[in-house]
Amino acid sequence: MAQQAYMTEKDNGGSGPEHRGSRLRRLLDGWRGDPRIWRRGLLLAAVAILLALVMLLHSRIPNTVGNLGSLTETFLPWLGLLIPVLLVLGLVRRSATALIAVLLPAIVWLNLFGGLLTDRTGSGGNLVVATHNVNADNPDPAGTARDVAASGADVVALEELKASAVPVYERALASTYKHHAVVGTVGLWSKYPMTGVKAVDIKLGWQRAMRATVTTPDGPLAVYVAHLPSVRVKMEAGFTARQRDKSADALGEAIADETQKQVVLLGDLNGTMNDRALNAVTSQMRSTQGAAGSGFGFSWPASFPMARIDQIMVKGIEPESSWTLPATGSDHLPVAARVKVDTSS
């Protein structure tokens, strides 16, 4: 009986393995005998090559017109969705030229983002940090605070704190975090003592960044909390981010001047690690998600995350793991990381 499963039923036209194999051979024979297989799909091939060039040379796309370069870099991983579309169209068109051309963007995408498809998380680390843009219009600040505290984080940064909601967050987090400070619209809560709390000037005219020294059992580290200005996509102006870019440069200068060897940056930077506008920060710090996360770790918008604009970055500290937390009442997802503080190194 088992042997019959591999036989072709010649009399009744059944669809055994031999029958399916013969159909595949006829398909391939048809492609070999088609004289236009290399001439069809030239437009598809051109689109595939253009896609590969955009991903490969994204840093060369100018920002002079509507900050088009930064806009492309913000959503750069999503360009990979065009690759299977081009592949299917190439098969439908029966174009060998298009199918070969599709290999180019596929190779470029894998070179850029293939490493993010693997799980790089480790089991080490002695400090858990988290950051969350809680949204000024959050309908449940107390619940949001409890959710973040339940993550087990030792240090928590909150951004977009409305003045009237600050007491709610303070009460909800008081039992878990003995130490905290709020500067403008950002705040830092810690299980360990905090000193040297001060505002960081990011050229806004109001306070949306701060710095503190957190003394952990394994040694002190400087913790920065920042909420860079929002960016907008406008039909008449493109991707408007001039103020965000100016603030990113100021934040980068402050971190470069930091005297502590071990530094953590927590916050909503309104930009991804690919965005050149954040180079003043990203050139001197490592993303915990990029170094020790699993997947892309998109954090915004919470309803359908498309970009990781909420960042945890480190300098002089080894990231061990990084992840996103479940949704709260905010339009951002909280993000967390486990790092290894080691002042003896």
Short mmCIF file of C-alpha atoms in Angstrom, two decimals:
data_model
loop_
_atom_site.label_atom_id
_atom_site.label_comp_id
_atom_site.label_asym_id
_atom_site.label_seq_id
_atom_site.Cartn_x
_atom_site.Cartn_y
_atom_site.Cartn_z
CA MET A 1 0.00 0.00 0.00
CA ALA A 2 2.81 2.44 0.87
CA GLN A 3 4.41 1.80 -2.50
CA GLN A 4 1.24 2.98 -4.31
CA ALA A 5 1.71 6.46 -2.89
CA TYR A 6 4.68 6.97 -5.22
CA MET A 7 3.12 5.54 -8.41
CA THR A 8 1.47 7.43 -11.25
CA GLU A 9 -2.06 6.38 -12.10
CA LYS A 10 -1.72 6.34 -15.87
CA ASP A 11 -5.21 5.12 -16.63
CA ASN A 12 -7.27 7.75 -14.85
CA GLY A 13 -4.94 10.75 -15.26
CA GLY A 14 -4.13 11.00 -11.56
CA SER A 15 -1.73 13.59 -10.27
CA GLY A 16 1.06 11.48 -8.81
CA PRO A 17 4.62 12.67 -8.32
CA GLU A 18 5.65 11.65 -11.85
CA HIS A 19 2.77 13.65 -13.29
CA ARG A 20 3.74 16.75 -11.33
CA GLY A 21 7.36 16.25 -12.30
CA SER A 22 6.48 16.08 -15.96
CA ARG A 23 4.56 19.37 -15.66
CA LEU A 24 7.60 21.03 -14.10
CA ARG A 25 9.81 19.67 -16.88
CA ARG A 26 7.40 21.01 -19.50
CA LEU A 27 7.45 24.41 -17.80
CA LEU A 28 11.25 24.50 -17.80
CA ASP A 29 11.39 23.23 -21.38
CA GLY A 30 8.99 26.00 -22.36
CA TRP A 31 11.25 28.60 -20.79
CA ARG A 32 14.31 27.15 -22.56
CA GLY A 33 12.59 27.26 -25.88
CA ASP A 34 11.29 30.79 -25.47
CA PRO A 35 13.46 33.16 -27.57
CA ARG A 36 12.11 36.25 -25.71
CA ILE A 37 12.96 35.07 -22.20
CA TRP A 38 15.89 37.52 -22.01
CA ARG A 39 14.14 40.40 -23.77
CA ARG A 40 10.98 40.44 -21.66
CA GLY A 41 10.81 42.21 -18.31
CA LEU A 42 13.49 44.82 -18.97
CA LEU A 43 11.45 47.43 -17.08
CA LEU A 44 11.17 45.08 -14.09
CA ALA A 45 14.91 44.52 -14.22
CA ALA A 46 15.52 48.27 -14.26
CA VAL A 47 13.25 48.74 -11.21
CA ALA A 48 15.12 45.97 -9.37
CA ILE A 49 18.48 47.58 -10.11
CA LEU A 50 17.15 50.99 -9.02
CA LEU A 51 15.87 49.47 -5.76
CA ALA A 52 19.28 47.93 -5.10
CA LEU A 53 20.99 51.26 -5.72
CA VAL A 54 18.60 53.14 -3.38
CA MET A 55 19.35 50.72 -0.55
CA LEU A 56 23.06 50.53 -1.28
CA LEU A 57 23.58 54.28 -1.70
CA HIS A 58 20.92 55.58 0.72
CA SER A 59 23.48 57.81 2.42
CA ARG A 60 24.02 59.61 -0.90
CA ILE A 61 20.36 60.56 -1.31
CA PRO A 62 20.34 64.32 -0.67
CA ASN A 63 18.41 65.95 2.14
CA THR A 64 18.25 69.26 0.31
CA VAL A 65 14.79 68.52 -1.07
CA GLY A 66 12.31 67.67 1.68
CA ASN A 67 14.92 65.70 3.68
CA LEU A 68 14.31 62.85 1.26
CA GLY A 69 17.45 61.03 2.41
CA SER A 70 16.34 60.88 6.05
CA LEU A 71 12.83 59.87 5.04
CA THR A 72 14.21 56.97 3.00
CA GLU A 73 16.51 55.89 5.83
CA THR A 74 13.71 55.96 8.39
CA PHE A 75 11.75 53.30 6.53
CA LEU A 76 14.68 51.63 4.75
CA PRO A 77 13.98 48.05 5.96
CA TRP A 78 10.49 48.19 4.45
CA LEU A 79 11.93 48.54 0.95
CA GLY A 80 12.59 44.82 1.20
CA LEU A 81 8.87 44.19 0.71
CA LEU A 82 9.31 45.18 -2.94
CA ILE A 83 11.66 42.26 -3.56
CA PRO A 84 9.05 39.43 -3.46
CA VAL A 85 6.71 41.61 -5.51
CA LEU A 86 9.35 41.97 -8.23
CA LEU A 87 10.07 38.23 -8.00
CA VAL A 88 6.42 37.31 -8.59
CA LEU A 89 6.13 39.79 -11.46
CA GLY A 90 9.27 38.34 -13.01
CA LEU A 91 7.80 34.85 -12.85
CA VAL A 92 4.52 36.02 -14.32
CA ARG A 93 6.37 37.77 -17.15
CA ARG A 94 8.59 34.72 -17.62
CA SER A 95 11.61 36.97 -17.70
CA ALA A 96 14.99 35.52 -16.88
CA THR A 97 16.48 39.01 -17.00
CA ALA A 98 14.09 40.30 -14.32
CA LEU A 99 14.62 37.27 -12.08
CA ILE A 100 18.38 37.64 -12.18
CA ALA A 101 18.11 41.39 -11.54
CA VAL A 102 15.97 40.76 -8.43
CA LEU A 103 18.95 39.01 -6.87
CA LEU A 104 20.71 42.38 -6.59
CA PRO A 105 18.30 44.10 -4.14
CA ALA A 106 17.89 40.81 -2.27
CA ILE A 107 21.64 40.60 -1.67
CA VAL A 108 21.85 44.27 -0.64
CA TRP A 109 18.91 43.97 1.77
CA LEU A 110 20.35 40.85 3.39
CA ASN A 111 23.70 42.58 3.74
CA LEU A 112 22.05 45.55 5.48
CA PHE A 113 19.45 43.80 7.61
CA GLY A 114 20.06 40.07 7.44
CA GLY A 115 21.78 40.12 10.82
CA LEU A 116 18.59 41.44 12.43
CA LEU A 117 16.75 38.28 11.42
CA THR A 118 18.78 36.23 13.87
CA ASP A 119 18.41 36.13 17.64
CA ARG A 120 21.40 37.86 19.19
CA THR A 121 20.12 37.97 22.77
CA GLY A 122 22.33 36.75 25.58
CA SER A 123 21.64 35.65 29.14
CA GLY A 124 24.17 37.87 30.91
CA GLY A 125 23.94 41.39 32.23
CA ASN A 126 23.49 42.97 35.65
CA LEU A 127 21.27 45.98 34.91
CA VAL A 128 17.91 46.25 33.14
CA VAL A 129 16.96 49.62 31.69
CA ALA A 130 13.76 50.69 29.95
CA THR A 131 12.40 53.74 28.19
CA HIS A 132 8.88 54.75 27.21
CA ASN A 133 7.27 57.72 25.52
CA VAL A 134 4.10 57.62 27.59
CA ASN A 135 2.15 60.06 25.38
CA ALA A 136 0.91 63.30 26.91
CA ASP A 137 -2.67 62.26 26.15
CA ASN A 138 -2.33 58.81 27.72
CA PRO A 139 -5.77 57.89 29.15
CA ASP A 140 -4.29 55.59 31.82
CA PRO A 141 -0.98 56.95 33.16
CA ALA A 142 -1.17 54.89 36.36
CA GLY A 143 -1.68 51.68 34.41
CA THR A 144 1.12 52.57 32.03
CA ALA A 145 3.48 53.18 34.96
CA ARG A 146 2.58 49.84 36.53
CA ASP A 147 3.11 48.03 33.22
CA VAL A 148 6.59 49.50 32.80
CA ALA A 149 7.53 48.75 36.41
CA ALA A 150 6.36 45.15 35.93
CA SER A 151 9.10 44.71 33.30
CA GLY A 152 11.61 44.36 36.13
CA ALA A 153 13.69 47.30 34.93
CA ASP A 154 16.14 48.77 37.44
CA VAL A 155 16.16 52.14 35.69
CA VAL A 156 13.22 53.61 33.77
CA ALA A 157 13.07 56.72 31.61
CA LEU A 158 9.75 58.31 30.68
CA GLU A 159 9.22 60.93 28.01
CA GLU A 160 6.37 63.26 27.09
CA LEU A 161 5.33 63.74 30.68
CA LYS A 162 2.44 66.16 31.08
CA ALA A 163 2.84 68.29 34.21
CA SER A 164 -0.59 67.31 35.53
CA ALA A 165 0.21 63.60 35.10
CA VAL A 166 3.62 63.64 36.82
CA PRO A 167 2.14 63.09 40.34
CA VAL A 168 0.25 60.07 39.00
CA TYR A 169 3.44 58.50 37.68
CA GLU A 170 5.28 59.34 40.88
CA ARG A 171 2.67 57.63 43.06
CA ALA A 172 2.45 54.57 40.81
CA LEU A 173 6.23 54.07 40.69
CA ALA A 174 7.11 55.06 44.27
CA SER A 175 6.99 51.55 45.69
CA THR A 176 9.37 50.15 43.09
CA TYR A 177 11.76 53.04 42.55
CA LYS A 178 13.09 54.94 45.56
CA HIS A 179 14.91 57.53 43.50
CA HIS A 180 13.57 59.71 40.72
CA ALA A 181 13.89 63.09 39.09
CA VAL A 182 11.77 64.95 36.54
CA VAL A 183 13.20 67.67 34.32
CA GLY A 184 10.70 69.39 32.07
CA THR A 185 8.83 66.69 30.17
CA VAL A 186 11.27 63.82 30.82
CA GLY A 187 11.90 61.81 33.96
CA LEU A 188 14.16 59.11 35.34
CA TRP A 189 13.22 56.51 37.97
CA SER A 190 15.87 54.28 39.57
CA LYS A 191 16.18 51.57 42.21
CA TYR A 192 19.67 52.92 42.89
CA PRO A 193 20.85 56.33 44.11
CA MET A 194 20.97 59.20 41.62
CA THR A 195 23.24 62.22 41.74
CA GLY A 196 24.30 64.98 39.40
CA VAL A 197 20.80 65.47 37.98
CA LYS A 198 20.68 68.31 35.49
CA ALA A 199 18.97 69.45 32.33
CA VAL A 200 20.73 68.93 29.00
CA ASP A 201 20.39 71.81 26.56
CA ILE A 202 19.26 70.44 23.20
CA LYS A 203 18.57 73.88 21.73
CA LEU A 204 14.79 73.85 22.08
CA GLY A 205 14.07 76.64 24.50
CA TRP A 206 12.37 74.25 26.91
CA GLN A 207 13.54 71.14 28.77
CA ARG A 208 13.23 67.76 27.04
CA ALA A 209 16.53 66.15 28.01
CA MET A 210 18.34 65.39 31.26
CA ARG A 211 21.37 63.64 32.66
CA ALA A 212 22.05 61.87 35.97
CA THR A 213 24.64 59.60 37.53
CA VAL A 214 23.13 56.32 38.72
CA THR A 215 25.25 54.43 41.25
CA THR A 216 24.57 50.74 40.72
CA PRO A 217 26.02 47.94 42.89
CA ASP A 218 28.57 47.40 40.10
CA GLY A 219 29.58 51.03 39.77
CA PRO A 220 28.33 54.40 38.54
CA LEU A 221 27.15 55.24 35.05
CA ALA A 222 25.83 58.33 33.35
CA VAL A 223 22.23 58.04 32.17
CA TYR A 224 20.85 60.46 29.61
CA VAL A 225 17.13 60.80 28.88
CA ALA A 226 16.07 62.66 25.76
CA HIS A 227 12.99 63.37 23.71
CA LEU A 228 14.06 64.93 20.45
CA PRO A 229 11.59 67.08 18.50
CA SER A 230 9.05 65.34 16.32
CA VAL A 231 9.37 65.18 12.56
CA ARG A 232 6.57 65.71 10.10
CA VAL A 233 5.86 64.55 6.57
CA LYS A 234 4.23 67.41 4.69
CA MET A 235 3.10 67.47 1.09
CA GLU A 236 4.54 70.93 0.53
CA ALA A 237 7.76 70.50 2.52
CA GLY A 238 8.53 66.79 2.53
CA PHE A 239 10.18 65.32 5.64
CA THR A 240 10.62 68.31 7.93
CA ALA A 241 13.19 67.61 10.65
CA ARG A 242 15.43 70.67 10.97
CA GLN A 243 14.80 71.18 14.70
CA ARG A 244 15.19 67.45 15.41
CA ASP A 245 18.53 67.45 13.59
CA LYS A 246 19.75 70.51 15.53
CA SER A 247 18.78 68.90 18.84
CA ALA A 248 20.49 65.64 17.88
CA ASP A 249 23.74 67.49 17.28
CA ALA A 250 23.47 69.21 20.68
CA LEU A 251 22.76 65.89 22.41
CA GLY A 252 25.74 64.30 20.67
CA GLU A 253 27.99 67.10 21.91
CA ALA A 254 26.79 66.63 25.49
CA ILE A 255 27.46 62.89 25.38
CA ALA A 256 30.88 63.44 23.81
CA ASP A 257 31.78 65.74 26.74
CA GLU A 258 30.62 63.19 29.36
CA THR A 259 33.32 62.34 31.90
CA GLN A 260 31.84 58.99 32.98
CA LYS A 261 33.24 56.12 30.95
CA GLN A 262 29.98 54.16 30.99
CA VAL A 263 27.00 55.92 29.44
CA VAL A 264 23.40 54.92 28.67
CA LEU A 265 21.04 56.95 26.49
CA LEU A 266 17.30 56.32 26.88
CA GLY A 267 14.64 58.11 24.92
CA ASP A 268 12.47 58.88 21.97
CA LEU A 269 14.87 60.21 19.35
CA ASN A 270 12.25 60.47 16.60
CA GLY A 271 14.68 58.76 14.27
CA THR A 272 16.12 55.35 13.49
CA MET A 273 19.71 54.16 13.66
CA ASN A 274 19.85 54.42 9.86
CA ASP A 275 18.96 58.12 9.85
CA ARG A 276 22.09 60.13 9.09
CA ALA A 277 20.63 63.10 11.01
CA LEU A 278 21.40 61.24 14.26
CA ASN A 279 25.06 60.65 13.38
CA ALA A 280 26.25 62.92 16.19
CA VAL A 281 24.78 60.38 18.61
CA THR A 282 24.90 57.08 16.75
CA SER A 283 28.54 57.48 15.69
CA GLN A 284 29.68 57.22 19.32
CA MET A 285 27.11 54.82 20.79
CA ARG A 286 25.80 51.31 20.14
CA SER A 287 22.16 50.35 19.80
CA THR A 288 21.25 47.57 22.22
CA GLN A 289 18.69 46.29 19.72
CA GLY A 290 21.22 46.18 16.89
CA ALA A 291 23.86 44.52 19.06
CA ALA A 292 21.82 42.15 21.22
CA GLY A 293 18.19 42.16 20.09
CA SER A 294 15.97 39.81 18.16
CA GLY A 295 14.35 41.21 15.04
CA PHE A 296 13.92 44.87 14.18
CA GLY A 297 12.36 45.92 17.49
CA PHE A 298 9.99 48.44 15.91
CA SER A 299 8.36 50.64 18.56
CA TRP A 300 6.15 53.13 16.73
CA PRO A 301 3.25 53.39 16.16
CA ALA A 302 2.10 50.93 18.82
CA SER A 303 -0.94 49.84 16.78
CA PHE A 304 1.28 48.74 13.85
CA PRO A 305 4.98 49.31 14.60
CA MET A 306 6.89 50.43 11.51
CA ALA A 307 10.04 52.06 12.89
CA ARG A 308 12.24 51.94 15.99
CA ILE A 309 12.42 55.57 17.03
CA ASP A 310 12.57 54.75 20.76
CA GLN A 311 16.19 53.96 21.45
CA ILE A 312 18.46 52.49 24.08
CA MET A 313 22.11 53.19 23.29
CA VAL A 314 25.24 52.50 25.28
CA LYS A 315 28.83 53.64 25.40
CA GLY A 316 31.47 51.73 27.33
CA ILE A 317 28.86 49.15 28.36
CA GLU A 318 28.20 45.72 26.89
CA PRO A 319 24.60 45.11 25.75
CA GLU A 320 23.37 41.59 26.49
CA SER A 321 19.75 41.61 25.28
CA SER A 322 17.12 44.03 24.03
CA TRP A 323 13.38 43.77 23.44
CA THR A 324 10.08 45.63 23.16
CA LEU A 325 7.50 45.49 25.94
CA PRO A 326 3.73 45.01 25.53
CA ALA A 327 1.60 47.98 24.49
CA THR A 328 0.33 50.41 27.11
CA GLY A 329 -2.01 53.38 26.79
CA SER A 330 0.61 55.17 24.69
CA ASP A 331 1.07 55.31 20.93
CA HIS A 332 4.65 54.05 21.45
CA LEU A 333 5.81 50.66 22.70
CA PRO A 334 8.17 50.63 25.68
CA VAL A 335 11.61 49.17 24.97
CA ALA A 336 14.01 47.53 27.41
CA ALA A 337 17.52 46.14 27.50
CA ARG A 338 19.79 44.19 29.81
CA VAL A 339 23.35 45.47 29.94
CA LYS A 340 26.54 44.63 31.79
CA VAL A 341 27.94 47.39 33.97
CA ASP A 342 31.60 46.75 34.70
CA THR A 343 33.66 49.65 35.98
CA SER A 344 36.70 47.43 36.45
CA SER A 345 37.22 47.17 32.68
#
